[in-house]
Short mmCIF file of C-alpha atoms in Angstrom, two decimals:
data_model
loop_
_atom_site.label_atom_id
_atom_site.label_comp_id
_atom_site.label_asym_id
_atom_site.label_seq_id
_atom_site.Cartn_x
_atom_site.Cartn_y
_atom_site.Cartn_z
CA MET A 5 -32.51 -9.34 -9.58
CA LYS A 6 -32.03 -7.60 -12.93
CA ASN A 7 -29.48 -9.24 -15.20
CA TYR A 8 -26.60 -6.89 -16.03
CA SER A 9 -24.59 -9.53 -17.88
CA ASN A 10 -24.57 -7.41 -21.06
CA ILE A 11 -22.41 -4.89 -19.19
CA GLY A 12 -19.74 -7.46 -18.37
CA GLU A 13 -16.85 -7.41 -20.83
CA PHE A 14 -17.15 -11.02 -21.94
CA LYS A 15 -15.59 -10.35 -25.34
CA SER A 16 -12.12 -8.89 -25.26
CA LYS A 17 -10.89 -6.22 -27.69
CA GLY A 18 -7.76 -8.30 -27.97
CA ARG A 19 -4.13 -7.66 -27.10
CA LEU A 20 -1.47 -5.16 -28.15
CA PHE A 21 0.29 -8.00 -29.99
CA LYS A 22 -2.11 -10.33 -31.78
CA GLU A 23 -2.38 -13.89 -30.55
CA SER A 24 -4.72 -16.69 -31.55
CA LEU A 25 -7.55 -17.40 -29.13
CA SER A 26 -7.40 -20.38 -26.80
CA LYS A 27 -9.82 -23.22 -27.29
CA TYR A 28 -10.00 -23.94 -23.56
CA ARG A 29 -9.65 -20.63 -21.71
CA SER A 30 -11.16 -17.16 -22.08
CA PRO A 31 -8.76 -14.23 -22.72
CA PHE A 32 -9.14 -13.13 -19.08
CA GLN A 33 -8.45 -16.60 -17.73
CA ARG A 34 -5.23 -16.57 -19.75
CA ASP A 35 -4.38 -13.13 -18.31
CA ARG A 36 -4.94 -14.45 -14.80
CA ASP A 37 -2.75 -17.49 -15.41
CA ARG A 38 0.06 -15.36 -16.88
CA ILE A 39 0.01 -13.18 -13.77
CA ILE A 40 0.00 -16.14 -11.37
CA HIS A 41 2.96 -17.70 -13.18
CA SER A 42 4.97 -14.47 -13.23
CA ALA A 43 8.07 -13.94 -11.09
CA SER A 44 6.65 -10.61 -9.91
CA PHE A 45 3.59 -12.32 -8.45
CA ARG A 46 5.71 -14.88 -6.60
CA ARG A 47 7.80 -12.08 -5.10
CA LEU A 48 4.71 -10.61 -3.46
CA LYS A 49 4.88 -13.30 -0.78
CA HIS A 50 8.00 -11.57 0.56
CA LYS A 51 6.74 -8.00 0.28
CA THR A 52 5.33 -5.96 3.17
CA GLN A 53 1.63 -5.25 3.56
CA VAL A 54 1.95 -3.36 6.87
CA PHE A 55 4.44 -5.41 8.86
CA VAL A 56 7.89 -6.01 7.40
CA ASN A 57 7.96 -9.53 5.99
CA THR A 58 10.63 -10.75 8.42
CA GLU A 59 8.45 -10.09 11.50
CA GLY A 60 6.16 -13.12 11.56
CA ASP A 61 4.67 -15.96 9.56
CA HIS A 62 1.00 -15.05 9.95
CA PHE A 63 0.82 -11.35 9.08
CA ARG A 64 -0.50 -10.45 5.65
CA THR A 65 1.95 -10.00 2.83
CA ARG A 66 1.20 -8.55 -0.59
CA ILE A 67 0.44 -11.99 -2.02
CA THR A 68 -2.09 -12.99 0.66
CA HIS A 69 -3.66 -9.55 0.38
CA SER A 70 -3.95 -9.88 -3.42
CA ILE A 71 -5.58 -13.31 -3.11
CA GLU A 72 -8.06 -11.96 -0.55
CA VAL A 73 -8.92 -9.01 -2.82
CA ALA A 74 -9.47 -11.41 -5.72
CA GLN A 75 -11.81 -13.60 -3.66
CA ILE A 76 -13.95 -10.61 -2.66
CA ALA A 77 -13.98 -9.15 -6.19
CA ARG A 78 -14.92 -12.47 -7.74
CA SER A 79 -17.84 -12.93 -5.32
CA ILE A 80 -19.23 -9.45 -6.02
CA SER A 81 -18.81 -9.81 -9.80
CA LYS A 82 -20.51 -13.20 -9.80
CA TYR A 83 -23.54 -11.86 -7.94
CA LEU A 84 -23.86 -8.90 -10.32
CA LYS A 85 -23.41 -11.28 -13.29
CA LEU A 86 -20.30 -9.48 -14.48
CA ASN A 87 -17.02 -10.93 -15.71
CA GLU A 88 -15.55 -12.76 -12.71
CA ASP A 89 -12.33 -13.67 -14.54
CA LEU A 90 -11.52 -10.05 -15.39
CA ALA A 91 -12.25 -8.88 -11.83
CA GLU A 92 -10.05 -11.66 -10.44
CA THR A 93 -7.23 -10.90 -12.88
CA LEU A 94 -7.18 -7.20 -11.97
CA SER A 95 -7.21 -8.02 -8.27
CA LEU A 96 -4.32 -10.46 -8.47
CA ALA A 97 -2.24 -8.01 -10.52
CA HIS A 98 -3.01 -4.70 -8.81
CA ASP A 99 -0.03 -4.73 -6.41
CA LEU A 100 2.66 -6.20 -8.67
CA GLY A 101 4.40 -2.82 -8.83
CA HIS A 102 4.70 -2.33 -5.09
CA THR A 103 8.16 -1.71 -3.69
CA PRO A 104 9.63 -3.54 -0.68
CA PHE A 105 8.57 -2.07 2.69
CA GLY A 106 5.04 -1.12 1.58
CA HIS A 107 3.99 2.48 1.12
CA ALA A 108 7.04 3.68 3.05
CA GLY A 109 9.24 2.05 0.42
CA GLU A 110 7.21 3.66 -2.35
CA ASP A 111 7.58 7.09 -0.73
CA ALA A 112 11.35 6.63 -0.50
CA LEU A 113 11.73 5.48 -4.12
CA SER A 114 9.47 8.34 -5.28
CA GLU A 115 11.78 10.80 -3.52
CA CYS A 116 14.82 9.20 -5.15
CA MET A 117 13.15 9.47 -8.57
CA ASP A 118 11.90 13.06 -8.14
CA ASN A 119 14.35 14.42 -10.71
CA TYR A 120 14.24 11.40 -13.01
CA GLY A 121 10.61 11.07 -14.06
CA GLY A 122 8.94 10.03 -10.81
CA PHE A 123 7.61 6.72 -9.51
CA ASP A 124 4.10 5.33 -8.99
CA HIS A 125 3.37 1.75 -7.92
CA ASN A 126 0.20 1.49 -10.04
CA LEU A 127 2.06 2.52 -13.17
CA GLN A 128 4.94 0.27 -12.15
CA THR A 129 2.48 -2.63 -12.31
CA LEU A 130 1.92 -1.75 -15.96
CA ARG A 131 5.68 -1.50 -16.60
CA ILE A 132 6.05 -5.01 -15.21
CA ILE A 133 3.33 -6.64 -17.28
CA MET A 134 4.12 -4.66 -20.46
CA PHE A 135 7.94 -4.59 -20.48
CA LEU A 136 9.72 -6.33 -17.61
CA GLU A 137 8.21 -9.83 -17.36
CA ASN A 138 9.82 -11.45 -20.40
CA LYS A 139 8.75 -15.01 -21.13
CA TYR A 140 7.73 -14.87 -24.78
CA LEU A 141 9.86 -14.93 -27.93
CA LYS A 142 7.54 -12.66 -29.95
CA PHE A 143 7.06 -9.72 -27.56
CA ASP A 144 8.15 -8.09 -24.31
CA GLY A 145 5.96 -8.38 -21.24
CA LEU A 146 2.94 -10.64 -20.76
CA ASN A 147 0.80 -9.16 -23.56
CA LEU A 148 -2.37 -9.02 -21.45
CA THR A 149 -5.74 -7.97 -22.85
CA ILE A 150 -6.69 -4.34 -23.44
CA GLU A 151 -9.38 -4.66 -20.74
CA THR A 152 -6.80 -5.76 -18.16
CA LEU A 153 -4.41 -2.95 -19.13
CA ASP A 154 -7.26 -0.42 -18.95
CA GLY A 155 -8.40 -1.67 -15.54
CA LEU A 156 -4.89 -1.56 -14.06
CA LEU A 157 -4.18 1.88 -15.49
CA LYS A 158 -7.45 3.14 -13.98
CA HIS A 159 -7.22 1.34 -10.63
CA ASN A 160 -7.98 4.68 -8.93
CA GLY A 161 -10.10 6.05 -11.76
CA PRO A 162 -9.03 7.72 -15.03
CA PRO A 163 -5.36 8.80 -14.80
CA LYS A 164 -5.00 12.39 -13.61
CA ASP A 165 -1.40 12.84 -14.73
CA LEU A 166 -0.86 11.71 -18.32
CA ASN A 167 2.63 13.19 -18.23
CA LEU A 168 3.55 10.62 -15.58
CA VAL A 169 1.98 7.87 -17.72
CA GLU A 170 4.10 9.12 -20.62
CA GLN A 171 7.25 9.09 -18.47
CA LEU A 172 6.77 5.60 -17.03
CA ILE A 173 4.95 3.78 -19.83
CA GLY A 174 4.84 5.90 -22.98
CA LEU A 175 1.38 6.71 -24.29
CA ARG A 176 2.25 5.23 -27.70
CA SER A 177 2.75 1.85 -26.04
CA PHE A 178 -1.04 1.50 -25.74
CA LYS A 179 -1.42 1.85 -29.55
CA ASN A 180 -4.45 4.18 -29.22
CA MET A 181 -6.49 1.33 -27.75
CA ILE A 182 -7.29 3.00 -24.40
CA ALA A 183 -9.52 6.05 -23.87
CA TYR A 184 -7.82 7.72 -20.91
CA LYS A 185 -10.75 9.94 -19.88
CA ASN A 186 -13.34 7.16 -19.75
CA GLN A 187 -14.30 5.53 -16.47
CA PRO A 188 -12.93 2.02 -15.85
CA SER A 189 -15.08 -1.07 -16.33
CA LEU A 190 -17.36 -2.24 -13.52
CA GLU A 191 -14.98 -5.14 -12.97
CA ALA A 192 -12.08 -2.70 -12.45
CA GLN A 193 -14.19 -0.62 -10.07
CA ILE A 194 -15.11 -3.76 -8.13
CA SER A 195 -11.45 -4.79 -7.91
CA ALA A 196 -10.44 -1.36 -6.57
CA ILE A 197 -13.13 -1.25 -3.89
CA SER A 198 -12.49 -4.91 -2.95
CA ASP A 199 -8.94 -3.74 -2.23
CA ASP A 200 -10.40 -1.28 0.33
CA ILE A 201 -12.62 -3.95 1.90
CA ALA A 202 -9.72 -6.39 2.22
CA TYR A 203 -7.06 -4.13 3.67
CA ASN A 204 -9.33 -2.30 6.10
CA ASN A 205 -10.62 -5.52 7.64
CA HIS A 206 -7.41 -7.50 7.55
CA ASP A 207 -5.31 -4.62 8.87
CA ILE A 208 -7.70 -4.59 11.84
CA GLN A 209 -7.11 -8.32 12.32
CA ASP A 210 -3.32 -8.02 11.96
CA GLY A 211 -3.28 -5.03 14.32
CA ILE A 212 -4.97 -7.09 17.05
CA LYS A 213 -2.59 -10.00 16.41
CA ALA A 214 0.36 -7.61 16.75
CA ASN A 215 -1.02 -6.29 20.08
CA LEU A 216 -1.28 -2.74 18.75
CA PHE A 217 -4.87 -2.57 20.03
CA LYS A 218 -7.47 -4.93 21.48
CA LEU A 219 -10.70 -6.26 20.06
CA GLU A 220 -12.62 -4.34 22.73
CA GLU A 221 -11.17 -1.05 21.47
CA LEU A 222 -12.99 -1.45 18.17
CA ILE A 223 -16.15 -0.21 19.87
CA GLU A 224 -14.75 3.29 19.32
CA ILE A 225 -16.04 2.74 15.78
CA LYS A 226 -19.86 2.58 15.69
CA PHE A 227 -19.79 0.07 12.83
CA PHE A 228 -17.76 -2.42 14.87
CA LYS A 229 -19.60 -1.57 18.10
CA ASP A 230 -22.85 -2.81 16.53
CA ILE A 231 -21.18 -6.08 15.45
CA TYR A 232 -19.40 -6.53 18.81
CA LYS A 233 -22.69 -6.26 20.72
CA LYS A 234 -23.90 -9.48 19.08
CA TYR A 235 -21.01 -11.48 20.54
CA LYS A 236 -20.03 -9.56 23.67
CA ASN A 237 -21.59 -12.04 26.13
CA LYS A 238 -20.22 -15.07 24.27
CA ILE A 239 -16.56 -14.00 24.17
CA ASN A 240 -14.15 -15.52 26.69
CA LYS A 241 -10.43 -16.32 26.93
CA THR A 242 -10.90 -19.65 25.18
CA ASN A 243 -12.68 -18.36 22.09
CA TYR A 244 -11.19 -14.83 21.94
CA ASN A 245 -9.24 -15.45 18.71
CA ILE A 246 -12.22 -17.15 17.09
CA ALA A 247 -14.36 -14.13 18.01
CA ILE A 248 -11.94 -11.88 16.11
CA TYR A 249 -12.39 -13.99 12.98
CA GLN A 250 -16.18 -13.92 13.41
CA ILE A 251 -16.33 -10.14 13.80
CA ILE A 252 -14.08 -9.58 10.76
CA ARG A 253 -16.24 -12.01 8.73
CA ASP A 254 -19.38 -10.11 9.71
CA SER A 255 -17.70 -6.83 8.82
CA ILE A 256 -16.69 -8.01 5.33
CA ASP A 257 -20.16 -9.47 4.78
CA LEU A 258 -21.89 -6.19 5.71
CA MET A 259 -19.58 -4.16 3.48
CA ILE A 260 -20.14 -6.45 0.50
CA LYS A 261 -23.92 -6.40 0.94
CA ASP A 262 -23.95 -2.61 1.18
CA LEU A 263 -21.74 -2.29 -1.90
CA ILE A 264 -23.90 -4.64 -3.99
CA MET A 265 -27.16 -2.94 -3.02
CA ASN A 266 -25.81 0.57 -3.59
CA THR A 267 -24.24 -0.43 -6.91
CA GLN A 268 -27.52 -1.94 -8.11
CA THR A 269 -29.26 1.32 -7.20
CA ASN A 270 -26.63 3.31 -9.12
CA LEU A 271 -26.95 1.07 -12.19
CA LYS A 272 -30.67 1.73 -12.19
CA ASN A 273 -30.49 5.47 -11.45
CA TYR A 274 -27.75 6.10 -14.04
CA ARG A 275 -29.68 3.99 -16.57
CA ILE A 276 -26.67 1.86 -17.34
CA LYS A 277 -27.34 -0.88 -19.84
CA THR A 278 -24.10 -1.21 -21.82
CA ILE A 279 -20.34 -1.06 -21.32
CA ASN A 280 -20.30 2.34 -23.04
CA ASP A 281 -22.81 3.68 -20.50
CA VAL A 282 -20.36 2.74 -17.73
CA LYS A 283 -17.41 4.37 -19.47
CA LYS A 284 -19.21 7.65 -20.08
CA THR A 285 -20.51 8.24 -16.56
CA ASP A 286 -18.91 11.15 -14.72
CA LYS A 287 -18.48 9.17 -11.48
CA MET A 288 -17.78 5.69 -10.20
CA VAL A 289 -20.80 3.39 -10.28
CA VAL A 290 -19.46 0.83 -7.80
CA ARG A 291 -19.65 2.69 -4.50
CA PHE A 292 -20.69 2.23 -0.88
CA SER A 293 -23.73 4.00 0.54
CA ASN A 294 -22.98 7.28 2.32
CA VAL A 295 -23.54 5.59 5.69
CA MET A 296 -21.05 2.79 4.92
CA GLN A 297 -18.53 5.22 3.45
CA SER A 298 -18.68 7.18 6.68
CA SER A 299 -17.92 3.97 8.59
CA LEU A 300 -14.97 3.27 6.28
CA ASP A 301 -13.60 6.73 7.02
CA GLU A 302 -13.87 6.01 10.75
CA ILE A 303 -12.05 2.70 10.33
CA ARG A 304 -9.25 4.34 8.35
CA PHE A 305 -8.84 7.02 11.03
CA PHE A 306 -8.71 4.36 13.75
CA LEU A 307 -6.06 2.41 11.83
CA ARG A 308 -4.06 5.55 11.17
CA VAL A 309 -3.93 6.49 14.86
CA ASN A 310 -3.53 3.01 16.33
CA MET A 311 -1.53 1.18 13.69
CA TYR A 312 0.08 3.11 10.84
CA ASP A 313 1.32 5.89 13.15
CA ASN A 314 2.39 3.48 15.91
CA LYS A 315 5.99 4.31 16.84
CA ASN A 316 7.24 0.74 16.35
CA VAL A 317 5.56 0.45 12.94
CA LEU A 318 6.94 3.86 11.95
CA LEU A 319 10.41 2.84 13.11
CA LYS A 320 10.34 -0.25 10.87
CA ASN A 321 8.98 1.83 7.98
CA ASN A 322 11.67 4.47 8.42
CA ASN A 323 14.34 1.77 8.43
CA GLY A 324 12.86 0.50 5.17
CA LYS A 325 12.99 4.01 3.72
CA LYS A 326 16.66 4.35 4.67
CA ILE A 327 17.48 1.03 3.00
CA ILE A 328 15.76 2.08 -0.25
CA LYS A 329 17.65 5.39 -0.35
CA ILE A 330 21.01 3.77 0.44
CA LEU A 331 20.47 1.14 -2.26
CA PHE A 332 19.48 3.79 -4.80
CA ASP A 333 22.65 5.79 -4.16
CA LYS A 334 24.93 2.73 -4.18
CA ILE A 335 23.43 1.28 -7.36
CA LYS A 336 23.46 4.69 -9.05
CA ASN A 337 27.24 4.88 -8.57
CA LYS A 338 27.94 1.35 -9.86
CA PRO A 339 24.87 0.36 -11.92
CA LEU A 340 26.58 -2.26 -14.10
CA LYS A 341 27.29 -4.33 -11.01
CA TYR A 342 23.53 -4.94 -10.65
CA ILE A 343 21.77 -4.14 -13.94
CA SER A 344 22.45 -5.19 -17.53
CA LYS A 345 23.99 -2.74 -19.99
CA LYS A 346 20.97 -3.17 -22.28
CA GLN A 347 18.51 -2.04 -19.59
CA LEU A 348 20.72 0.85 -18.50
CA SER A 349 21.11 2.11 -22.06
CA LYS A 350 17.41 2.94 -22.30
CA ASP A 351 17.12 4.99 -19.12
CA LYS A 352 19.63 4.50 -16.30
CA TYR A 353 17.45 5.84 -13.49
CA ARG A 354 14.27 4.09 -14.64
CA ALA A 355 16.24 0.83 -14.78
CA ILE A 356 17.39 1.41 -11.19
CA ALA A 357 13.79 2.10 -10.09
CA ASP A 358 12.66 -1.09 -11.85
CA TYR A 359 15.37 -3.08 -10.12
CA ILE A 360 14.69 -1.74 -6.61
CA SER A 361 10.89 -1.89 -6.87
CA GLY A 362 11.15 -5.54 -7.88
CA MET A 363 13.06 -6.47 -4.71
CA THR A 364 11.48 -8.36 -1.84
CA ASP A 365 11.93 -7.00 1.70
CA ARG A 366 14.39 -9.76 2.50
CA TYR A 367 16.47 -9.23 -0.64
CA ALA A 368 16.68 -5.47 -0.01
CA ILE A 369 17.70 -6.00 3.63
CA ASN A 370 20.37 -8.57 2.72
CA LEU A 371 21.73 -6.53 -0.18
CA ASN A 372 21.99 -3.51 2.07
CA LYS A 373 23.91 -5.56 4.66
CA GLY A 374 26.25 -6.78 1.95
CA LEU A 375 27.03 -3.25 0.84
CA LYS A 376 28.34 -2.22 4.26
#
């Protein structure tokens, strides 16, 4: 296999606030450790992935999802001889800005913030690591590397709405150290697509565990039908749950192999030899083959019909939305009861959005009960 290690960002451009280098850890290892030790990361264990956190002990939460994304991203980066630490860091941090109650909570908070600058969970991640996690005497935030900031800002590719970035972050905050139109690093692209691999497969597993659909129903998707055929005659009542794990493992393995092979082909075809070559391409380099992407689309459709649009799941999500909107209105009327005068003085509504988005499901539910 060709060595692409010169593409990996092994040398950091540094941080927004200068710090001396560590003798024992790379800049990206330090970034990772700062994220893991943050309060926002710990809160992810009580934040919804699909099922509200109070529903069961074994469904995915944001923290287990983030760890699973990091494991996949690190494996892919290692094989391609890229920077594993950067890919892991981006994966662990990518959901820090998520609200309670998953995407339903984000939709509700976005609606509340429509007239006050908007809300976006990816940009909220940057607000957290740049301004809200305060543990250092010399600066606000965690002061992560430029590469980590760039990768998180471009989790879904170069930002399409710089006005929103200006509203939530402030373009000057990046000190002209990020080129907004450039493509993200390969490590950032790997982290983003590892997110897709993780949630598609693990939502399938959680959906079966929640009795929203059965393992046998997966044969509606050709991709899973081909995997299921291998085990069909071996599955019985005794090993049914083990068979689910096996099929999900095979699925993840096939997706990773396809992604690696297609990415290697793209690196060759696009003649990518340096970091700058990656940044200046007009499309993502880390992509599935067309055949695998078609399978992913099928899986997403299946999950939409059988899981995300399930009436019981929607009911829980709608309850979460109501809680977010009630909390926003209550806090808006008496903000000093919940938020410091210093935070409110900068931007009252942004401070409220910061406060609500940082809540866990449980905290939001209990606070709402206390308000009644």
